[in-house]
């Protein structure tokens, strides 16, 4: 049996996530458009043809549904039939979303299954949290008065009815938020792009140059030491003790691998978080193992969905360790950050083996 899947922890209640997963208008915002199939009750067509790992649009029928914790659907796509299960489990900080898809009929080439799984991961880790944060704003009265909630504006835009008339002066909104930055963030939520964010492939920052150690010969000082002989007086008998000879052990040479370099970049952003990437480069001549990257996040931020390294978070510090980096090679670490600050879109610091990363 072939199975793919991914999961993510979210700082949102299960009922909000359930709404984003089951409402077709919201599903279109973070994954793909869905519409009913005429003459086939209970069947939906999800526009997945343009998504990585899919062969075409999927016809979906419900198999099981337990609000707000489980939904199971059967997907018919080209000559393949799969069973897709989405579970939403409450946690102390929100909920955990798990997606699993199993092939019932047909097959997946290995590469296609990997692309499909990555598509789910990007949607769950990037666009879904962005939509959920935006939905959370609808439940907050930013003016803190007895008037109707300010959620009227994003709801109208989501339904596709065009730009609604402003019911309040913009000044009230800015004052209620404590600054214009969060007001601009709200606009960014409404204008979510139509495809999952991808790495733009920006040019990496060149690592700083370092002197190259000559490992072909020992230290010059050891090679040129000579004993100094002093002629004895003619009347004295020569000493039978031989003069001390120089040490044949050369000075230790520096390691051929040299220190590692690292560079940081912010891959994508959303109002309450961003996706970051650290690339560890080995400019040396031998494989380097035992490296450590430490990223310092803003206070109150949490890391999730890490790929490319093992990791742990202690307060603001997130420590990454991973496989050996071959000579002349690199290792990429990608991670998502959730933060309560809508302005900050980068870590406060980044080091590799206690040396600063480039890009910050």
Tab-separated table of C-alpha atoms in Angstrom:
chain	number	residue	atom	x	y	z
A	1	UNK	CA	0.000	0.000	0.000
A	2	UNK	CA	1.357	3.415	-0.987
A	3	UNK	CA	0.785	6.251	1.485
A	4	UNK	CA	1.931	9.858	1.769
A	5	UNK	CA	1.164	12.436	4.408
A	6	UNK	CA	2.202	15.330	6.613
A	7	UNK	CA	1.086	17.080	9.794
A	8	UNK	CA	1.388	20.485	11.454
A	9	UNK	CA	0.614	22.041	14.849
A	10	UNK	CA	-1.434	25.241	14.642
A	11	UNK	CA	-2.208	27.899	17.298
A	12	UNK	CA	-5.898	27.917	16.281
A	13	UNK	CA	-8.952	26.119	17.684
A	14	UNK	CA	-10.204	22.990	15.929
A	15	UNK	CA	-13.523	24.536	14.878
A	16	UNK	CA	-11.745	27.330	12.978
A	17	UNK	CA	-9.511	24.841	11.164
A	18	UNK	CA	-12.555	22.685	10.368
A	19	UNK	CA	-14.222	25.661	8.727
A	20	UNK	CA	-11.127	26.346	6.587
A	21	UNK	CA	-10.978	22.697	5.486
A	22	UNK	CA	-14.658	22.156	4.685
A	23	UNK	CA	-15.872	25.548	3.370
A	24	UNK	CA	-15.312	25.532	-0.446
A	25	UNK	CA	-14.737	29.295	-0.577
A	26	UNK	CA	-12.048	29.082	2.099
A	27	UNK	CA	-10.539	25.896	0.658
A	28	UNK	CA	-9.960	27.790	-2.586
A	29	UNK	CA	-7.903	30.356	-0.679
A	30	UNK	CA	-5.285	27.966	0.682
A	31	UNK	CA	-5.465	24.817	-1.495
A	32	UNK	CA	-7.686	24.576	-4.594
A	33	UNK	CA	-11.117	25.598	-5.873
A	34	UNK	CA	-13.978	23.146	-5.326
A	35	UNK	CA	-17.425	22.990	-6.948
A	36	UNK	CA	-20.378	20.609	-6.952
A	37	UNK	CA	-20.772	18.196	-9.870
A	38	UNK	CA	-24.188	18.694	-11.548
A	39	UNK	CA	-26.441	15.637	-11.314
A	40	UNK	CA	-24.181	13.846	-8.826
A	41	UNK	CA	-25.268	14.633	-5.258
A	42	UNK	CA	-22.483	14.524	-2.697
A	43	UNK	CA	-19.748	14.736	-5.323
A	44	UNK	CA	-17.338	17.630	-5.723
A	45	UNK	CA	-14.696	18.500	-8.284
A	46	UNK	CA	-11.487	19.946	-6.836
A	47	UNK	CA	-9.318	21.872	-9.312
A	48	UNK	CA	-5.982	20.167	-8.612
A	49	UNK	CA	-4.756	19.822	-12.208
A	50	UNK	CA	-2.249	22.674	-11.827
A	51	UNK	CA	-0.842	21.486	-8.490
A	52	UNK	CA	2.481	19.597	-8.230
A	53	UNK	CA	2.069	15.814	-8.076
A	54	UNK	CA	-1.485	15.743	-9.528
A	55	UNK	CA	-2.426	14.355	-12.935
A	56	UNK	CA	-5.671	16.330	-13.213
A	57	UNK	CA	-8.730	17.560	-11.346
A	58	UNK	CA	-10.044	15.232	-8.629
A	59	UNK	CA	-13.669	14.109	-8.217
A	60	UNK	CA	-14.257	13.795	-4.479
A	61	UNK	CA	-16.955	11.931	-2.563
A	62	UNK	CA	-17.449	11.854	1.207
A	63	UNK	CA	-16.743	8.647	3.122
A	64	UNK	CA	-16.747	9.719	6.781
A	65	UNK	CA	-17.281	13.005	8.603
A	66	UNK	CA	-17.132	13.807	12.328
A	67	UNK	CA	-17.142	17.533	12.988
A	68	UNK	CA	-14.724	19.040	13.946
A	69	UNK	CA	-12.183	16.233	14.126
A	70	UNK	CA	-12.320	13.959	11.076
A	71	UNK	CA	-13.143	14.050	7.394
A	72	UNK	CA	-12.459	11.170	4.969
A	73	UNK	CA	-12.998	11.482	1.197
A	74	UNK	CA	-12.364	9.233	-1.792
A	75	UNK	CA	-10.606	10.956	-4.685
A	76	UNK	CA	-10.952	9.845	-8.316
A	77	UNK	CA	-8.149	11.319	-10.413
A	78	UNK	CA	-7.380	10.087	-13.928
A	79	UNK	CA	-6.882	6.308	-13.581
A	80	UNK	CA	-6.088	6.505	-9.871
A	81	UNK	CA	-8.328	6.204	-6.799
A	82	UNK	CA	-7.108	7.327	-3.364
A	83	UNK	CA	-8.478	7.689	0.154
A	84	UNK	CA	-7.690	11.053	1.771
A	85	UNK	CA	-8.015	11.385	5.565
A	86	UNK	CA	-7.777	14.661	7.465
A	87	UNK	CA	-7.776	14.561	11.275
A	88	UNK	CA	-7.898	17.625	13.552
A	89	UNK	CA	-6.795	16.923	17.127
A	90	UNK	CA	-7.051	19.612	19.863
A	91	UNK	CA	-3.807	20.441	21.712
A	92	UNK	CA	-2.920	22.698	24.614
A	93	UNK	CA	-2.003	25.546	22.245
A	94	UNK	CA	-4.511	24.944	19.425
A	95	UNK	CA	-4.752	21.809	17.322
A	96	UNK	CA	-2.761	19.351	15.232
A	97	UNK	CA	-3.745	18.774	11.607
A	98	UNK	CA	-2.749	15.505	9.950
A	99	UNK	CA	-3.301	14.624	6.291
A	100	UNK	CA	-2.812	11.086	4.948
A	101	UNK	CA	-3.531	9.829	1.423
A	102	UNK	CA	-3.513	6.129	0.527
A	103	UNK	CA	-3.672	4.639	-2.961
A	104	UNK	CA	-6.603	2.241	-3.383
A	105	UNK	CA	-6.310	1.723	-7.144
A	106	UNK	CA	-3.492	2.606	-9.502
A	107	UNK	CA	0.027	3.667	-8.586
A	108	UNK	CA	2.320	6.624	-7.951
A	109	UNK	CA	5.841	6.960	-9.286
A	110	UNK	CA	8.142	7.767	-6.384
A	111	UNK	CA	8.965	11.246	-7.664
A	112	UNK	CA	5.303	12.138	-8.206
A	113	UNK	CA	4.364	10.975	-4.699
A	114	UNK	CA	7.131	13.158	-3.249
A	115	UNK	CA	5.905	16.218	-5.185
A	116	UNK	CA	2.332	15.593	-4.074
A	117	UNK	CA	3.359	15.251	-0.421
A	118	UNK	CA	5.369	18.485	-0.652
A	119	UNK	CA	2.318	20.221	-2.117
A	120	UNK	CA	0.286	19.231	0.934
A	121	UNK	CA	3.084	20.311	3.259
A	122	UNK	CA	3.425	23.765	1.721
A	123	UNK	CA	-0.320	24.324	1.787
A	124	UNK	CA	-0.644	23.266	5.433
A	125	UNK	CA	2.468	25.054	6.679
A	126	UNK	CA	2.222	28.266	4.657
A	127	UNK	CA	-1.126	29.248	3.211
A	128	UNK	CA	-3.443	27.585	5.746
A	129	UNK	CA	-1.923	29.374	8.789
A	130	UNK	CA	-2.135	32.649	6.877
A	131	UNK	CA	-5.836	32.118	6.196
A	132	UNK	CA	-6.516	31.049	9.802
A	133	UNK	CA	-4.844	34.173	11.180
A	134	UNK	CA	-6.978	36.241	8.817
A	135	UNK	CA	-10.137	34.450	9.975
A	136	UNK	CA	-9.193	35.199	13.575
A	137	UNK	CA	-9.383	38.922	12.813
A	138	UNK	CA	-13.037	38.537	11.937
A	139	UNK	CA	-13.803	37.630	15.539
A	140	UNK	CA	-12.170	40.754	16.974
A	141	UNK	CA	-13.801	44.166	17.160
A	142	UNK	CA	-10.796	46.350	16.458
A	143	UNK	CA	-12.645	49.564	17.447
A	144	UNK	CA	-13.550	48.172	20.871
A	145	UNK	CA	-16.950	49.841	20.860
A	146	UNK	CA	-20.546	48.669	20.448
A	147	UNK	CA	-20.546	48.948	16.657
A	148	UNK	CA	-20.672	45.939	14.333
A	149	UNK	CA	-17.362	44.002	14.058
A	150	UNK	CA	-14.855	45.121	11.458
A	151	UNK	CA	-15.031	41.608	9.972
A	152	UNK	CA	-17.618	42.878	7.493
A	153	UNK	CA	-14.848	44.030	5.150
A	154	UNK	CA	-12.890	40.738	4.698
A	155	UNK	CA	-16.053	38.625	4.554
A	156	UNK	CA	-17.385	40.644	1.634
A	157	UNK	CA	-14.113	40.385	-0.248
A	158	UNK	CA	-13.863	36.622	0.328
A	159	UNK	CA	-17.301	36.111	-1.194
A	160	UNK	CA	-16.051	37.843	-4.345
A	161	UNK	CA	-18.576	40.705	-4.274
A	162	UNK	CA	-15.984	43.345	-5.013
A	163	UNK	CA	-14.785	46.193	-2.808
A	164	UNK	CA	-17.446	47.107	-0.217
A	165	UNK	CA	-17.991	50.686	0.899
A	166	UNK	CA	-15.987	51.659	3.960
A	167	UNK	CA	-18.275	51.863	6.983
A	168	UNK	CA	-15.784	53.595	9.240
A	169	UNK	CA	-13.062	56.112	8.931
A	170	UNK	CA	-9.644	54.447	8.430
A	171	UNK	CA	-8.243	56.533	11.281
A	172	UNK	CA	-10.264	54.524	13.808
A	173	UNK	CA	-8.830	51.273	12.483
A	174	UNK	CA	-5.235	52.458	12.740
A	175	UNK	CA	-5.694	53.841	16.246
A	176	UNK	CA	-7.386	50.630	17.394
A	177	UNK	CA	-4.433	48.571	16.154
A	178	UNK	CA	-1.786	50.813	17.649
A	179	UNK	CA	-0.116	51.528	14.267
A	180	UNK	CA	-0.439	51.333	10.515
A	181	UNK	CA	1.659	48.164	10.186
A	182	UNK	CA	-1.119	45.844	11.326
A	183	UNK	CA	-3.654	47.616	9.100
A	184	UNK	CA	-1.419	46.911	6.100
A	185	UNK	CA	-1.156	43.319	7.277
A	186	UNK	CA	-4.937	42.943	7.092
A	187	UNK	CA	-4.875	44.054	3.479
A	188	UNK	CA	-2.240	41.393	2.772
A	189	UNK	CA	-4.568	38.717	4.113
A	190	UNK	CA	-7.331	39.654	1.716
A	191	UNK	CA	-4.986	39.616	-1.279
A	192	UNK	CA	-3.636	36.109	-0.726
A	193	UNK	CA	-2.030	34.786	-3.959
A	194	UNK	CA	-3.661	32.013	-5.957
A	195	UNK	CA	-0.821	29.476	-5.654
A	196	UNK	CA	1.265	28.103	-2.785
A	197	UNK	CA	4.364	30.181	-2.059
A	198	UNK	CA	7.518	28.782	-3.568
A	199	UNK	CA	11.172	29.449	-3.060
A	200	UNK	CA	12.094	32.271	-5.460
A	201	UNK	CA	15.595	30.945	-5.870
A	202	UNK	CA	17.243	34.210	-4.918
A	203	UNK	CA	21.002	34.381	-5.406
A	204	UNK	CA	22.777	33.100	-2.346
A	205	UNK	CA	25.079	35.378	-0.408
A	206	UNK	CA	28.703	34.536	-1.176
A	207	UNK	CA	30.574	33.329	1.883
A	208	UNK	CA	33.432	35.547	3.058
A	209	UNK	CA	36.878	34.623	1.741
A	210	UNK	CA	39.267	32.865	4.025
A	211	UNK	CA	43.015	32.236	3.726
A	212	UNK	CA	43.859	28.754	2.496
A	213	UNK	CA	46.256	26.802	4.682
A	214	UNK	CA	49.210	25.119	2.913
A	215	UNK	CA	49.098	21.564	4.190
A	216	UNK	CA	51.860	20.212	1.918
A	217	UNK	CA	54.801	21.082	4.201
A	218	UNK	CA	55.318	21.471	7.929
A	219	UNK	CA	55.756	24.801	9.633
A	220	UNK	CA	58.824	26.743	8.388
A	221	UNK	CA	60.017	27.320	11.917
A	222	UNK	CA	60.397	23.580	12.558
A	223	UNK	CA	62.171	22.960	9.259
A	224	UNK	CA	64.863	25.660	9.727
A	225	UNK	CA	65.927	24.995	13.322
A	226	UNK	CA	69.600	24.003	13.438
A	227	UNK	CA	71.749	23.225	16.489
A	228	UNK	CA	74.453	25.831	17.076
A	229	UNK	CA	77.865	24.318	17.668
A	230	UNK	CA	80.493	26.195	19.682
A	231	UNK	CA	84.113	25.057	19.212
A	232	UNK	CA	85.668	23.893	22.461
A	233	UNK	CA	89.066	25.156	23.603
A	234	UNK	CA	91.971	23.081	22.319
A	235	UNK	CA	93.084	22.295	25.804
A	236	UNK	CA	89.740	20.837	26.762
A	237	UNK	CA	88.703	17.309	26.070
A	238	UNK	CA	85.654	17.014	23.820
A	239	UNK	CA	82.430	16.156	25.554
A	240	UNK	CA	81.191	12.672	24.975
A	241	UNK	CA	77.535	13.805	25.244
A	242	UNK	CA	76.114	14.515	21.793
A	243	UNK	CA	74.528	17.862	21.134
A	244	UNK	CA	70.797	18.065	21.306
A	245	UNK	CA	69.168	17.529	17.920
A	246	UNK	CA	66.072	19.418	16.747
A	247	UNK	CA	62.708	17.771	17.123
A	248	UNK	CA	61.620	15.852	14.052
A	249	UNK	CA	57.922	16.428	14.840
A	250	UNK	CA	56.526	19.214	12.602
A	251	UNK	CA	54.121	21.807	13.917
A	252	UNK	CA	50.477	20.732	13.688
A	253	UNK	CA	48.847	21.804	10.441
A	254	UNK	CA	45.396	23.358	10.318
A	255	UNK	CA	42.417	21.174	9.468
A	256	UNK	CA	41.757	20.876	5.751
A	257	UNK	CA	38.012	21.204	6.258
A	258	UNK	CA	38.136	24.684	7.767
A	259	UNK	CA	35.201	26.470	9.408
A	260	UNK	CA	31.726	26.241	7.924
A	261	UNK	CA	29.814	29.187	6.479
A	262	UNK	CA	26.065	29.785	6.708
A	263	UNK	CA	23.650	32.240	5.158
A	264	UNK	CA	20.053	33.069	6.099
A	265	UNK	CA	17.140	34.212	3.943
A	266	UNK	CA	13.415	34.733	4.491
A	267	UNK	CA	11.653	32.606	1.871
A	268	UNK	CA	8.055	33.812	2.378
A	269	UNK	CA	6.048	35.894	4.834
A	270	UNK	CA	2.567	36.177	6.262
A	271	UNK	CA	1.020	38.511	8.840
A	272	UNK	CA	1.813	36.377	11.865
A	273	UNK	CA	4.880	34.503	10.696
A	274	UNK	CA	7.320	33.680	7.955
A	275	UNK	CA	9.329	30.827	6.420
A	276	UNK	CA	13.090	30.994	6.820
A	277	UNK	CA	16.015	29.070	5.353
A	278	UNK	CA	19.623	28.614	6.470
A	279	UNK	CA	22.146	27.125	4.026
A	280	UNK	CA	25.301	25.645	5.608
A	281	UNK	CA	28.289	25.666	3.204
A	282	UNK	CA	31.496	23.656	3.568
A	283	UNK	CA	34.319	25.429	1.676
A	284	UNK	CA	36.915	22.996	3.035
A	285	UNK	CA	38.547	19.950	1.492
A	286	UNK	CA	37.059	17.281	3.759
A	287	UNK	CA	33.581	16.398	4.980
A	288	UNK	CA	32.419	18.347	8.062
A	289	UNK	CA	30.256	16.756	10.745
A	290	UNK	CA	29.118	17.782	14.198
A	291	UNK	CA	28.018	21.267	13.128
A	292	UNK	CA	25.442	23.329	15.029
A	293	UNK	CA	23.267	26.178	13.785
A	294	UNK	CA	21.507	28.341	16.380
A	295	UNK	CA	18.741	30.716	15.279
A	296	UNK	CA	17.489	33.280	17.798
A	297	UNK	CA	13.800	34.083	17.284
A	298	UNK	CA	11.904	37.151	18.521
A	299	UNK	CA	10.341	36.725	21.946
A	300	UNK	CA	7.108	34.728	21.847
A	301	UNK	CA	7.897	33.070	18.483
A	302	UNK	CA	7.799	29.332	17.817
A	303	UNK	CA	9.393	27.196	15.104
A	304	UNK	CA	7.633	24.369	13.255
A	305	UNK	CA	7.749	22.264	10.078
A	306	UNK	CA	11.538	21.942	10.000
A	307	UNK	CA	13.204	20.087	7.124
A	308	UNK	CA	16.893	19.352	6.556
A	309	UNK	CA	17.983	19.003	10.199
A	310	UNK	CA	17.115	17.766	13.662
A	311	UNK	CA	16.050	20.575	15.951
A	312	UNK	CA	14.935	21.660	19.384
A	313	UNK	CA	13.704	24.983	20.770
A	314	UNK	CA	14.646	26.396	24.160
A	315	UNK	CA	13.065	29.790	24.737
A	316	UNK	CA	14.080	32.056	21.879
A	317	UNK	CA	16.911	29.760	20.685
A	318	UNK	CA	16.298	27.067	18.059
A	319	UNK	CA	19.224	24.641	17.689
A	320	UNK	CA	19.667	22.687	14.428
A	321	UNK	CA	21.996	19.716	13.881
A	322	UNK	CA	22.179	17.506	10.829
A	323	UNK	CA	24.157	15.177	8.573
A	324	UNK	CA	27.780	15.706	7.577
A	325	UNK	CA	28.313	18.358	4.893
A	326	UNK	CA	30.602	17.066	2.116
A	327	UNK	CA	33.623	19.054	0.972
A	328	UNK	CA	32.455	21.854	-1.295
A	329	UNK	CA	28.813	20.959	-0.561
A	330	UNK	CA	25.969	22.504	1.411
A	331	UNK	CA	23.002	21.568	3.605
A	332	UNK	CA	19.731	23.562	3.506
A	333	UNK	CA	17.518	23.936	6.586
A	334	UNK	CA	13.980	25.238	6.076
A	335	UNK	CA	11.615	26.146	8.907
A	336	UNK	CA	8.388	28.014	9.630
A	337	UNK	CA	8.088	30.628	12.366
A	338	UNK	CA	4.888	31.770	14.034
A	339	UNK	CA	5.011	35.085	15.866
A	340	UNK	CA	2.571	37.492	17.508
A	341	UNK	CA	4.408	40.446	15.947
A	342	UNK	CA	3.039	41.307	12.466
A	343	UNK	CA	6.087	43.443	11.623
A	344	UNK	CA	9.089	41.199	12.354
A	345	UNK	CA	9.879	38.881	9.437
A	346	UNK	CA	13.355	37.582	10.328
A	347	UNK	CA	15.207	36.086	13.311
A	348	UNK	CA	17.173	38.246	15.725
A	349	UNK	CA	20.335	36.218	15.175
A	350	UNK	CA	21.889	33.205	13.457
A	351	UNK	CA	25.198	31.408	14.045
A	352	UNK	CA	26.951	28.291	12.723
A	353	UNK	CA	29.386	26.846	15.269
A	354	UNK	CA	29.183	30.214	17.096
A	355	UNK	CA	30.112	32.184	13.959
A	356	UNK	CA	27.536	34.651	12.538
A	357	UNK	CA	25.514	33.726	9.477
A	358	UNK	CA	25.430	36.006	6.455
A	359	UNK	CA	22.130	37.611	5.445
A	360	UNK	CA	21.115	39.090	8.819
